[in-house]
Amino acid sequence: MSSEASIIFVLLVAVTLGITWWAGRRNTSVESHLVAKGSVSGRKNGVAIAGDFISAATFLGTTGAIAVGGFNGFYLAVYIPVAFLLALLLVAEPLRNLGHFTLGDVLATRFGSDGVRGAIAISSVVVSLLYMVAQFVGAALLIQLLFDIDYLVAAIAIGGLTLLYTLVGGMLATTYIQILKTCLLLLCGVLLLGFALSHFGWNPFTVFTQIHAASDGTALQPFRGEGAAPWDQFSLIFGVTLGVLGLPHVMIRFLTVKDSAEARKSAVTAIWIFAAFLITLPVLSYAAVLLLADDPQFQASAAAGGNMTIPLLSAHLGGDALLAFVSAVAFATILAALSGLVIATTGSVSHDLYSKLLRKGKVGHAQQLVVARIATVASVVVALLIALLVRDQNVAFLATLAIAVAASANLPALLFTIYVRRTTAAGVTWGMVAGLVTAVAMILMSPVFHPENPEAALIPLKSPGLVSIPVGFVVMLLVSVATQPRGDRKGEADRVFDRVRFQATTGIDPRKLEGDTVDAV
Amino acid sequence: MSATPDRPHPAVRRFEILARRRSVLVRRLALVTLVAFFTQQVLTNFTGALDHFIVDGLSWAYLYAFVLFGLIVVLTAVYTRSMDKVERELATDEDGAL
């Protein structure tokens, strides 16, 4: 590592530890540990949400995908603002108005059943853990590559820092580290764009015309593969777009603000950042292709998927100093994303599974905090151990699987709970099970598990969303129809739905108003 | 202020207005978003309709994608302004004029 890189890294880690120490002094209750006591402003939360989703996979992976795959790589950027607009319209405000610590709380406002809370808690833990393992492996490989250190050392360093941030600072530290990282990432994008455009007469369109000439136009056109490839591409984008709305680590961020107006501000801020940042990625990617065409390191990176496109472009444009800065930002990106995932897992384990299901809510605040901290340590250790075990496996499918499960199980459960009057607890539980099982089964039968002979796979799609998401929705609908309550129970179910709808819209629990209001609602 | 037989509780009346306006807005905007986005996905994945170039360096596929970014920002602004307006009106509607 160069001396510039050493200084930047020490500074970055020192600042994040400072934030953790500051947040740690305020992290004294389970509310602060899991949702920062709802004290984060909408704008700040929006910056943190943007940070959650402009991860290393987006920053390094999408630019690499565009550099290597042309227009098709840009699909991985376009879906993000679309997904967050849908989140703003459909879930952000109701979630803030109904939720407390976890997605399980949202469902529990309507269904008292242990089965529903258990299903969403397990699904949330599965999604977050799969995501964490994928992030750990990717992060350790990236750090190994960037700093030429051993995988084991890289994984333990990442795990240790993530553990420190989340254990001591909780959600508050996680949020402010994410905000810091987003600001650094935006600065990084501006610097890279400025340096790159200086080679093209400060005109982004020149980059496009030059890449058109260099690639005979193919880099700017959609590419459609043979056989099931277009369906697979469609299924991937369908799954990831809807999956965002069911990702626990993203959705619980809407619980860190005080009301629905702030939740709305959060989503709007995030969408603005996505739009401004992601639209520049094709310019950076094509600039890298044009400027580094003869660089053997770039050719080797392109052959391996292109993840090193941005670091190599940085080294070319700004030397060791810019490379060190970009690498430090990538490192911060990984730590911040992992911290959010750890908090989401912690909430589901300590609040849903332990406090509400195992202890039936009979747990004091102090004890809940202790359990939350134990769950934090356990989440990091389990994810780290799995990441060490699967270090030589191709784990890229884990992220696809995680987001497919989020879209096929969590999303139908949230939407049906908030919007569909006839939904029943059995419908939600079985719909989630069906979505989860279908997504996992399809991945196991897909070409992902037949790398030597993809033709032998029973299902040609690598991304299960196109099938598993409709399965989750349809099973939830059919089981709800088949298990409709009768007589007095029907009237009670209607009253509960009206109450949930009132609270989801206004943020007020009608039971806390005057008695006549409850009847009127 | 509490409810009377011919005058519902103010919170209930506010809820009804908010729920009705929000529902109309959300349905329209979500429909526009889904149609615009999945039309792009269908056209690029299953047809060659967006393969051609408007000018050298700008394909229809990229133009559609950039316009989609703009559309998302506009729809976001439409939703937030509309909801802010409804909430402002409800906050100042003490006499139940709405």
Coordinates of C-alpha atoms in Angstrom, one line a residue:
Chain A
M1 CA 0.0 0.0 0.0
S2 CA 1.3 3.5 -0.9
S3 CA 1.9 6.1 1.8
E4 CA -1.0 8.2 0.4
A5 CA -3.3 5.1 0.7
S6 CA -2.1 4.5 4.3
I7 CA -2.8 8.0 5.4
I8 CA -6.3 8.1 3.7
F9 CA -7.2 4.7 5.2
V10 CA -6.0 5.6 8.8
L11 CA -8.0 8.9 8.5
L12 CA -11.1 7.2 7.3
V13 CA -11.0 4.5 10.0
A14 CA -10.3 7.1 12.6
V15 CA -13.3 9.2 11.5
T16 CA -15.7 6.2 11.5
L17 CA -14.4 5.2 14.9
G18 CA -15.0 8.7 16.1
I19 CA -18.6 8.5 14.9
T20 CA -19.0 5.1 16.6
W21 CA -17.7 6.6 19.9
W22 CA -20.1 9.6 19.6
A23 CA -23.1 7.3 18.7
G24 CA -22.1 4.8 21.4
R25 CA -22.7 7.4 24.1
R26 CA -26.3 7.7 22.8
N27 CA -26.8 4.0 22.2
T28 CA -28.4 3.2 25.6
S29 CA -31.7 1.5 24.7
V30 CA -33.0 -1.1 22.3
E31 CA -34.8 1.7 20.4
S32 CA -31.5 3.6 19.8
H33 CA -29.7 0.3 18.9
L34 CA -32.3 -0.8 16.3
V35 CA -33.9 2.4 14.9
A36 CA -31.9 5.3 16.3
K37 CA -35.0 6.2 18.4
G38 CA -36.6 7.7 15.2
S39 CA -34.3 10.7 15.6
V40 CA -32.7 10.8 12.1
S41 CA -34.0 13.6 9.9
G42 CA -35.7 12.7 6.5
R43 CA -32.9 14.3 4.5
K44 CA -30.1 12.5 6.4
N45 CA -32.0 9.3 6.2
G46 CA -32.4 9.7 2.5
V47 CA -28.6 10.1 2.1
A48 CA -28.1 7.0 4.2
I49 CA -30.6 5.0 2.1
A50 CA -28.8 6.1 -1.1
G51 CA -25.6 4.9 0.5
D52 CA -27.2 1.5 1.3
F53 CA -28.0 1.0 -2.3
I54 CA -25.0 2.5 -4.0
S55 CA -22.9 -0.3 -2.6
A56 CA -19.6 -1.7 -3.8
A57 CA -21.7 -3.8 -6.2
T58 CA -23.2 -0.7 -7.8
F59 CA -20.1 1.5 -7.7
L60 CA -17.6 -1.1 -8.9
G61 CA -19.8 -3.8 -10.3
T62 CA -22.2 -1.7 -12.5
T63 CA -19.4 0.4 -14.0
G64 CA -17.6 -2.8 -14.8
A65 CA -20.7 -4.4 -16.3
I66 CA -21.2 -1.4 -18.6
A67 CA -17.6 -1.3 -19.6
V68 CA -17.7 -5.0 -20.4
G69 CA -21.3 -5.6 -21.5
G70 CA -22.3 -2.2 -22.9
F71 CA -25.9 -1.0 -22.6
N72 CA -27.1 -4.2 -20.8
G73 CA -24.9 -3.3 -17.8
F74 CA -26.8 0.0 -17.4
Y75 CA -30.0 -2.1 -16.6
L76 CA -28.4 -2.6 -13.2
A77 CA -28.5 1.2 -12.6
V78 CA -31.8 2.1 -14.2
Y79 CA -33.9 -0.1 -11.9
I80 CA -32.7 1.6 -8.7
P81 CA -34.6 4.9 -8.9
V82 CA -37.6 3.1 -10.3
A83 CA -37.6 0.7 -7.3
F84 CA -37.3 3.6 -4.8
L85 CA -40.1 5.5 -6.5
L86 CA -42.3 2.4 -6.1
A87 CA -41.1 2.2 -2.5
L88 CA -42.1 5.9 -1.9
L89 CA -45.5 5.3 -3.4
L90 CA -46.4 2.0 -1.9
V91 CA -44.6 1.3 1.3
A92 CA -42.5 4.1 2.8
E93 CA -45.2 6.0 4.6
P94 CA -47.4 3.1 5.7
L95 CA -44.3 1.4 7.0
R96 CA -43.3 4.4 9.1
N97 CA -46.8 4.7 10.4
L98 CA -47.2 1.0 11.3
G99 CA -43.7 -0.1 12.2
H100 CA -41.6 0.1 15.3
F101 CA -38.4 -1.9 15.1
T102 CA -38.8 -4.5 12.3
L103 CA -41.0 -5.6 9.3
G104 CA -42.5 -8.1 11.8
D105 CA -44.0 -5.2 13.7
V106 CA -45.8 -4.0 10.6
L107 CA -47.5 -7.3 10.1
A108 CA -48.2 -7.7 13.8
T109 CA -50.4 -4.6 13.8
R110 CA -52.9 -6.6 11.8
F111 CA -52.2 -10.2 12.6
G112 CA -51.5 -11.3 16.2
S113 CA -50.5 -14.7 14.9
D114 CA -47.1 -16.0 15.9
G115 CA -46.9 -17.7 12.5
V116 CA -46.9 -14.4 10.6
R117 CA -44.3 -12.7 12.8
G118 CA -42.2 -15.9 12.7
A119 CA -42.4 -16.2 8.9
I120 CA -41.4 -12.6 8.2
A121 CA -38.6 -12.7 10.9
I122 CA -37.1 -15.9 9.4
S123 CA -37.4 -14.6 5.9
S124 CA -35.7 -11.3 7.0
V125 CA -32.9 -13.2 8.7
V126 CA -32.4 -15.4 5.6
V127 CA -32.4 -12.4 3.2
S128 CA -30.0 -10.4 5.4
L129 CA -27.7 -13.3 6.1
L130 CA -27.5 -14.3 2.4
Y131 CA -26.8 -10.7 1.5
M132 CA -24.2 -10.4 4.3
V133 CA -22.3 -13.5 3.2
A134 CA -22.3 -12.3 -0.4
Q135 CA -21.0 -8.9 0.8
F136 CA -18.4 -10.4 3.1
V137 CA -17.0 -12.7 0.3
G138 CA -17.0 -9.9 -2.3
A139 CA -15.6 -7.4 0.1
A140 CA -12.8 -9.7 1.3
L141 CA -11.8 -10.5 -2.3
L142 CA -11.9 -6.9 -3.2
I143 CA -9.8 -5.8 -0.3
Q144 CA -7.4 -8.7 -1.0
L145 CA -7.1 -7.4 -4.6
L146 CA -6.8 -3.7 -3.7
F147 CA -4.3 -4.1 -0.9
D148 CA -2.6 -7.4 -1.8
I149 CA -3.4 -9.0 1.6
D150 CA -4.6 -12.4 2.6
Y151 CA -8.3 -13.2 2.3
L152 CA -8.5 -14.3 5.9
V153 CA -6.9 -11.1 7.2
A154 CA -9.2 -9.0 4.9
A155 CA -12.3 -10.9 6.1
I156 CA -11.4 -10.6 9.8
A157 CA -10.6 -6.9 9.4
I158 CA -13.9 -6.2 7.8
G159 CA -15.8 -8.3 10.3
G160 CA -14.0 -6.7 13.3
L161 CA -14.8 -3.1 12.2
T162 CA -18.4 -4.0 11.3
L163 CA -18.8 -5.6 14.7
L164 CA -17.4 -2.6 16.5
Y165 CA -19.6 -0.1 14.6
T166 CA -22.8 -2.0 15.1
L167 CA -22.2 -3.3 18.7
V168 CA -21.1 0.1 20.1
G169 CA -22.8 2.6 17.9
G170 CA -26.0 0.7 16.8
M171 CA -28.2 2.2 14.1
L172 CA -27.1 5.8 14.8
A173 CA -23.4 5.0 14.0
T174 CA -24.5 2.8 11.1
T175 CA -26.5 5.7 9.7
Y176 CA -23.9 8.4 10.1
I177 CA -21.1 6.2 8.7
Q178 CA -23.4 5.5 5.7
I179 CA -24.0 9.3 5.3
L180 CA -20.2 9.9 5.4
K181 CA -19.6 7.2 2.9
T182 CA -22.3 8.6 0.5
C183 CA -20.8 12.0 0.7
L184 CA -17.3 10.6 -0.1
L185 CA -18.8 8.5 -2.9
L186 CA -20.4 11.5 -4.5
L187 CA -17.2 13.5 -4.2
C188 CA -15.4 10.5 -5.7
G189 CA -17.9 10.5 -8.6
V190 CA -17.5 14.2 -9.2
L191 CA -13.7 13.9 -9.2
L192 CA -13.6 11.0 -11.5
L193 CA -16.1 12.6 -13.9
G194 CA -14.1 15.8 -13.9
F195 CA -10.8 14.1 -14.6
A196 CA -12.4 11.8 -17.2
L197 CA -14.2 14.6 -19.1
S198 CA -11.0 16.7 -19.2
H199 CA -9.8 14.1 -21.7
F200 CA -12.9 14.5 -23.9
G201 CA -13.2 18.3 -24.2
W202 CA -15.5 18.5 -21.1
N203 CA -18.3 17.1 -23.2
P204 CA -20.0 13.8 -22.0
F205 CA -21.5 13.3 -25.5
T206 CA -17.9 13.0 -27.0
V207 CA -17.4 9.9 -24.8
F208 CA -20.5 8.4 -26.4
T209 CA -19.5 9.3 -30.0
Q210 CA -16.0 8.0 -29.5
I211 CA -17.2 4.7 -28.0
H212 CA -19.7 4.4 -30.9
A213 CA -16.9 4.6 -33.3
A214 CA -14.6 2.3 -31.3
S215 CA -17.2 -0.4 -30.8
D216 CA -19.1 0.0 -34.1
G217 CA -22.1 1.0 -32.0
T218 CA -22.5 -2.3 -30.2
A219 CA -21.5 -0.8 -26.8
L220 CA -24.5 1.5 -27.0
Q221 CA -27.1 -1.1 -28.2
P222 CA -29.1 -3.6 -26.1
F223 CA -27.7 -7.1 -26.4
R224 CA -30.1 -10.1 -26.6
G225 CA -28.6 -13.5 -26.0
E226 CA -29.9 -16.9 -27.3
G227 CA -32.6 -19.1 -25.9
A228 CA -33.8 -18.1 -22.4
A229 CA -31.2 -15.3 -22.0
P230 CA -33.7 -12.4 -22.7
W231 CA -36.1 -14.0 -20.2
D232 CA -33.3 -14.4 -17.7
Q233 CA -32.4 -10.7 -18.1
F234 CA -36.0 -9.7 -17.7
S235 CA -36.5 -11.9 -14.7
L236 CA -33.4 -10.5 -13.0
I237 CA -34.5 -6.9 -13.4
F238 CA -38.1 -7.7 -12.5
G239 CA -36.8 -9.4 -9.3
V240 CA -34.4 -6.8 -8.2
T241 CA -36.8 -3.9 -8.8
L242 CA -39.6 -5.4 -6.7
G243 CA -37.0 -6.9 -4.2
V244 CA -35.9 -3.5 -3.0
L245 CA -39.4 -3.1 -1.5
G246 CA -38.9 -6.2 0.6
L247 CA -35.3 -5.8 1.7
P248 CA -35.3 -5.5 5.5
H249 CA -32.0 -3.5 5.8
V250 CA -33.4 -0.9 3.4
M251 CA -37.0 -0.8 4.6
I252 CA -36.1 -0.5 8.4
R253 CA -34.4 2.8 7.5
F254 CA -37.9 4.3 7.2
L255 CA -38.4 3.5 10.9
T256 CA -35.5 5.7 11.9
V257 CA -37.4 8.9 11.1
K258 CA -40.1 10.4 13.3
D259 CA -43.2 10.4 10.9
S260 CA -44.4 9.7 7.4
A261 CA -43.6 13.2 6.1
E262 CA -39.9 12.6 7.0
A263 CA -40.1 9.1 5.5
R264 CA -41.3 10.7 2.3
K265 CA -38.4 13.2 2.4
S266 CA -36.1 10.2 2.9
A267 CA -37.2 8.5 -0.3
V268 CA -37.2 11.7 -2.3
T269 CA -33.6 12.5 -1.2
A270 CA -32.5 9.0 -2.1
I271 CA -34.1 9.2 -5.5
W272 CA -32.4 12.5 -6.3
I273 CA -29.0 11.1 -5.3
F274 CA -29.6 7.9 -7.3
A275 CA -30.6 9.9 -10.4
A276 CA -27.7 12.3 -10.2
F277 CA -25.1 9.6 -9.5
L278 CA -26.2 6.6 -11.6
I279 CA -26.7 8.6 -14.8
T280 CA -23.0 9.4 -14.8
L281 CA -21.9 5.7 -14.7
P282 CA -22.0 5.1 -18.5
V283 CA -19.8 8.1 -19.0
L284 CA -17.2 6.8 -16.5
S285 CA -17.4 3.2 -17.9
Y286 CA -17.0 4.2 -21.5
A287 CA -14.2 6.7 -20.7
A288 CA -12.4 3.8 -18.9
V289 CA -12.8 1.6 -22.1
L290 CA -11.4 4.4 -24.3
L291 CA -8.6 5.5 -22.0
L292 CA -7.5 2.1 -20.9
A293 CA -8.0 0.0 -24.1
D294 CA -4.3 -0.9 -24.3
D295 CA -3.7 -1.5 -20.5
P296 CA -3.1 -5.2 -19.9
Q297 CA -4.5 -4.8 -16.3
F298 CA -7.7 -3.5 -17.7
Q299 CA -7.9 -6.3 -20.3
A300 CA -7.4 -8.8 -17.5
S301 CA -10.1 -7.1 -15.4
A302 CA -12.5 -7.0 -18.3
A303 CA -12.0 -10.7 -18.8
A304 CA -12.9 -11.3 -15.1
G305 CA -16.1 -9.2 -15.2
G306 CA -14.7 -5.7 -15.0
N307 CA -15.0 -5.0 -11.2
M308 CA -11.6 -3.2 -11.2
T309 CA -12.6 -0.8 -14.0
I310 CA -13.1 2.2 -11.6
P311 CA -9.9 1.6 -9.5
L312 CA -7.9 1.3 -12.7
L313 CA -9.5 4.4 -14.2
S314 CA -8.7 6.3 -11.0
A315 CA -5.0 5.2 -11.1
H316 CA -4.8 6.3 -14.7
L317 CA -6.5 9.7 -14.2
G318 CA -5.2 10.7 -10.8
G319 CA -2.3 8.4 -9.9
D320 CA -1.8 6.8 -6.5
A321 CA -3.6 9.5 -4.6
L322 CA -6.9 9.2 -6.5
L323 CA -6.6 5.4 -6.5
A324 CA -6.1 5.4 -2.7
F325 CA -9.1 7.7 -2.2
V326 CA -11.3 5.6 -4.5
S327 CA -10.2 2.4 -2.7
A328 CA -10.9 4.0 0.7
V329 CA -14.4 4.9 -0.4
A330 CA -15.0 1.4 -1.7
F331 CA -13.8 0.1 1.7
A332 CA -16.1 2.5 3.5
T333 CA -18.9 1.4 1.2
I334 CA -18.5 -2.2 2.2
L335 CA -18.4 -1.5 5.9
A336 CA -21.4 0.7 5.8
A337 CA -23.5 -1.7 3.8
L338 CA -22.5 -4.6 6.1
S339 CA -23.4 -2.6 9.2
G340 CA -26.9 -2.0 8.0
L341 CA -27.4 -5.7 7.2
V342 CA -26.2 -6.6 10.7
I343 CA -28.7 -4.2 12.4
A344 CA -31.6 -5.6 10.2
T345 CA -30.6 -9.2 11.3
T346 CA -30.2 -8.1 14.9
G347 CA -33.7 -6.6 15.0
S348 CA -35.4 -9.7 13.6
V349 CA -33.5 -12.1 15.9
S350 CA -33.7 -10.1 19.2
H351 CA -37.1 -8.3 18.8
D352 CA -39.2 -10.7 16.7
L353 CA -37.8 -14.1 17.5
Y354 CA -36.6 -13.6 21.1
S355 CA -38.7 -10.9 22.7
K356 CA -42.1 -11.4 20.9
L357 CA -42.2 -15.1 20.0
L358 CA -40.0 -16.8 22.6
R359 CA -40.7 -14.6 25.6
K360 CA -44.2 -13.4 24.5
G361 CA -43.2 -9.7 25.0
K362 CA -42.3 -10.2 28.7
V363 CA -38.8 -8.8 28.4
G364 CA -37.5 -5.6 30.0
H365 CA -35.8 -2.9 28.0
A366 CA -32.4 -3.5 29.5
Q367 CA -32.6 -7.2 28.7
Q368 CA -33.8 -6.5 25.2
L369 CA -30.7 -4.4 24.6
V370 CA -28.4 -7.1 25.9
V371 CA -30.1 -9.6 23.6
A372 CA -29.8 -7.2 20.7
R373 CA -26.1 -6.9 21.4
I374 CA -25.7 -10.7 21.6
A375 CA -27.6 -11.0 18.3
T376 CA -25.3 -8.4 16.7
V377 CA -22.2 -10.4 17.6
A378 CA -23.8 -13.6 16.5
S379 CA -24.9 -12.1 13.1
V380 CA -21.4 -10.9 12.3
V381 CA -19.7 -14.1 13.5
V382 CA -22.1 -16.5 11.6
A383 CA -21.8 -14.5 8.4
L384 CA -18.0 -14.3 8.7
L385 CA -17.6 -18.0 9.3
I386 CA -19.8 -18.8 6.3
A387 CA -17.8 -16.4 4.2
L388 CA -14.6 -18.1 5.3
L389 CA -16.0 -21.5 4.4
V390 CA -17.3 -20.6 0.9
R391 CA -14.4 -18.4 0.0
D392 CA -13.5 -20.5 -3.1
Q393 CA -17.2 -20.9 -4.2
N394 CA -19.0 -18.6 -6.7
V395 CA -21.3 -16.8 -4.3
A396 CA -22.6 -14.2 -6.7
F397 CA -26.0 -16.0 -6.8
L398 CA -26.5 -15.4 -3.0
A399 CA -27.3 -11.7 -3.6
T400 CA -29.7 -12.6 -6.4
L401 CA -31.3 -15.2 -4.2
A402 CA -31.6 -12.8 -1.3
I403 CA -33.3 -10.2 -3.3
A404 CA -35.6 -12.8 -5.0
V405 CA -36.7 -14.0 -1.5
A406 CA -37.3 -10.4 -0.4
A407 CA -39.5 -9.8 -3.5
S408 CA -41.3 -13.2 -3.4
A409 CA -41.9 -13.5 0.4
N410 CA -41.6 -10.1 2.2
L411 CA -43.1 -7.8 -0.5
P412 CA -46.4 -9.7 -0.9
A413 CA -46.7 -9.9 2.9
L414 CA -46.2 -6.1 3.3
L415 CA -48.5 -5.1 0.4
F416 CA -51.3 -7.6 1.3
T417 CA -51.1 -6.5 5.0
I418 CA -51.4 -2.8 4.2
Y419 CA -53.8 -2.8 1.2
V420 CA -55.9 -6.0 0.9
R421 CA -58.9 -6.3 3.2
R422 CA -59.5 -10.0 2.7
T423 CA -56.0 -11.1 3.6
T424 CA -55.7 -13.6 6.4
A425 CA -52.9 -14.7 8.7
A426 CA -52.8 -18.1 7.0
G427 CA -52.7 -16.5 3.6
V428 CA -49.7 -14.3 4.6
T429 CA -47.8 -17.2 6.2
W430 CA -48.3 -19.7 3.3
G431 CA -47.7 -17.0 0.6
M432 CA -44.4 -16.2 2.2
V433 CA -43.4 -19.9 2.5
A434 CA -44.4 -20.5 -1.1
G435 CA -42.4 -17.5 -2.3
L436 CA -39.3 -18.4 -0.3
V437 CA -39.4 -22.1 -1.2
T438 CA -40.0 -21.4 -4.9
A439 CA -37.1 -18.9 -5.1
V440 CA -34.7 -21.3 -3.3
A441 CA -35.8 -24.4 -5.3
M442 CA -35.5 -22.5 -8.6
I443 CA -32.0 -21.4 -7.8
L444 CA -31.0 -25.0 -6.9
M445 CA -32.4 -26.2 -10.3
S446 CA -31.0 -23.4 -12.3
P447 CA -27.7 -23.2 -14.4
V448 CA -26.1 -21.6 -11.3
F449 CA -25.7 -25.1 -9.9
H450 CA -24.7 -26.7 -13.2
P451 CA -21.8 -24.5 -14.2
E452 CA -20.1 -27.2 -16.3
N453 CA -23.3 -28.1 -18.2
P454 CA -25.9 -25.4 -18.0
E455 CA -28.1 -27.2 -20.5
A456 CA -28.7 -29.9 -17.9
A457 CA -30.4 -27.5 -15.5
L458 CA -34.1 -28.2 -15.1
I459 CA -34.9 -24.5 -15.1
P460 CA -33.1 -22.3 -17.6
L461 CA -33.5 -19.1 -15.5
K462 CA -30.6 -18.0 -13.2
S463 CA -32.9 -15.4 -11.6
P464 CA -36.1 -16.9 -10.2
G465 CA -38.1 -13.6 -9.7
L466 CA -40.3 -13.9 -12.8
V467 CA -41.8 -17.1 -11.4
S468 CA -41.3 -16.9 -7.6
I469 CA -42.8 -13.4 -7.2
P470 CA -46.1 -14.3 -8.8
V471 CA -46.2 -17.6 -6.9
G472 CA -45.8 -15.6 -3.6
F473 CA -48.7 -13.2 -4.5
V474 CA -51.0 -15.9 -6.0
V475 CA -50.6 -18.3 -3.0
M476 CA -51.2 -15.5 -0.6
L477 CA -54.4 -14.6 -2.4
L478 CA -55.7 -18.1 -2.8
V479 CA -55.1 -19.2 0.8
S480 CA -56.6 -15.9 2.0
V481 CA -59.7 -16.6 -0.1
A482 CA -59.9 -20.2 1.2
T483 CA -59.5 -19.2 4.9
Q484 CA -61.9 -16.2 5.1
P485 CA -63.3 -15.8 8.6
R486 CA -67.1 -16.2 9.1
G487 CA -69.6 -14.6 11.4
D488 CA -68.2 -12.5 14.3
R489 CA -64.7 -13.2 13.3
K490 CA -65.3 -11.6 9.9
G491 CA -66.6 -8.4 11.6
E492 CA -63.6 -8.3 13.9
A493 CA -61.2 -8.9 10.9
D494 CA -62.8 -6.0 9.1
R495 CA -62.5 -3.7 12.1
V496 CA -58.8 -4.6 12.5
F497 CA -58.2 -3.9 8.8
D498 CA -59.9 -0.5 9.1
R499 CA -57.8 0.3 12.1
V500 CA -54.6 -0.7 10.3
R501 CA -55.6 1.4 7.2
F502 CA -56.3 4.4 9.4
Q503 CA -53.0 4.1 11.2
A504 CA -51.1 3.4 7.9
T505 CA -52.5 6.6 6.4
T506 CA -52.5 9.0 9.4
G507 CA -49.9 7.5 11.8
I508 CA -52.5 7.6 14.5
D509 CA -53.7 4.5 16.3
P510 CA -57.5 5.0 16.4
R511 CA -57.7 3.2 19.7
K512 CA -55.8 6.1 21.3
L513 CA -58.4 8.6 20.1
E514 CA -61.8 9.1 21.7
G515 CA -64.0 6.1 21.8
D516 CA -66.5 7.3 19.1
T517 CA -63.7 7.5 16.6
V518 CA -63.0 3.8 16.7
D519 CA -66.5 3.0 15.7
A520 CA -66.5 5.7 13.0
V521 CA -63.3 4.2 11.5
Chain B
M1 CA -63.5 18.6 18.8
S2 CA -65.4 15.3 19.1
A3 CA -67.9 13.5 16.9
T4 CA -71.6 14.0 16.8
P5 CA -74.1 11.8 15.0
D6 CA -74.1 14.0 11.8
R7 CA -70.5 15.1 12.0
P8 CA -67.7 12.5 12.1
H9 CA -64.7 13.0 14.3
P10 CA -62.2 15.5 12.6
A11 CA -59.5 12.8 12.6
V12 CA -61.8 10.4 10.7
R13 CA -62.8 13.1 8.2
R14 CA -59.1 13.9 7.6
F15 CA -58.3 10.3 7.2
E16 CA -61.0 9.8 4.6
I17 CA -59.8 12.8 2.5
L18 CA -56.1 11.8 2.9
A19 CA -56.8 8.2 2.0
R20 CA -58.9 9.0 -1.0
R21 CA -56.5 11.6 -2.5
R22 CA -53.5 9.4 -1.8
S23 CA -55.0 6.3 -3.3
V24 CA -55.9 8.1 -6.6
L25 CA -52.4 9.7 -6.8
V26 CA -50.5 6.4 -5.9
R27 CA -52.5 4.4 -8.5
R28 CA -51.8 6.8 -11.3
L29 CA -48.2 7.4 -10.6
A30 CA -47.4 3.7 -9.9
L31 CA -49.1 2.7 -13.2
V32 CA -47.1 5.3 -15.2
T33 CA -43.9 4.1 -13.5
L34 CA -44.5 0.4 -14.1
V35 CA -45.7 0.9 -17.7
A36 CA -42.7 3.2 -18.6
F37 CA -40.1 0.9 -17.0
F38 CA -41.4 -2.5 -18.1
T39 CA -42.0 -1.2 -21.7
Q40 CA -38.3 -0.4 -21.8
Q41 CA -37.5 -3.9 -20.5
V42 CA -39.8 -5.5 -23.1
L43 CA -38.6 -3.4 -26.0
T44 CA -34.9 -3.9 -25.2
N45 CA -35.0 -7.6 -24.2
F46 CA -37.5 -9.0 -26.8
T47 CA -37.5 -6.6 -29.8
G48 CA -35.0 -4.6 -31.8
A49 CA -37.1 -1.4 -31.6
L50 CA -34.5 0.5 -29.5
D51 CA -31.4 -0.8 -31.3
H52 CA -31.2 2.0 -33.8
F53 CA -29.3 5.3 -33.4
I54 CA -30.8 8.8 -33.4
V55 CA -27.3 10.3 -34.1
D56 CA -23.9 8.8 -33.8
G57 CA -23.3 8.1 -30.1
L58 CA -27.0 8.1 -29.0
S59 CA -29.1 5.0 -29.4
W60 CA -32.8 5.0 -28.8
A61 CA -32.1 2.5 -25.9
Y62 CA -29.9 5.1 -24.1
L63 CA -32.3 8.0 -24.9
Y64 CA -35.2 6.0 -23.3
A65 CA -33.1 5.2 -20.3
F66 CA -32.1 8.8 -19.7
V67 CA -35.7 10.0 -20.2
L68 CA -36.7 7.3 -17.7
F69 CA -34.4 8.9 -15.1
G70 CA -36.0 12.3 -15.8
L71 CA -39.5 10.8 -15.6
I72 CA -38.7 9.3 -12.2
V73 CA -37.5 12.6 -10.8
V74 CA -40.6 14.4 -12.2
L75 CA -43.0 11.8 -10.8
T76 CA -41.3 12.0 -7.4
A77 CA -41.8 15.7 -7.4
V78 CA -45.4 15.4 -8.4
Y79 CA -46.1 13.0 -5.6
T80 CA -44.4 14.9 -2.8
R81 CA -45.9 18.3 -3.9
S82 CA -49.4 16.8 -4.1
M83 CA -49.1 15.1 -0.7
D84 CA -47.6 18.2 0.9
K85 CA -50.5 20.2 -0.5
V86 CA -53.1 17.8 0.8
E87 CA -51.5 17.7 4.3
R88 CA -51.2 21.5 4.4
E89 CA -54.9 21.9 3.4
L90 CA -56.0 19.4 6.1
A91 CA -53.8 21.0 8.7
T92 CA -55.5 24.4 8.1
D93 CA -59.0 23.0 7.6
E94 CA -60.3 23.6 11.1
D95 CA -63.8 24.4 9.9
G96 CA -64.2 21.3 7.8
A97 CA -64.6 23.2 4.5
L98 CA -62.9 20.4 2.5

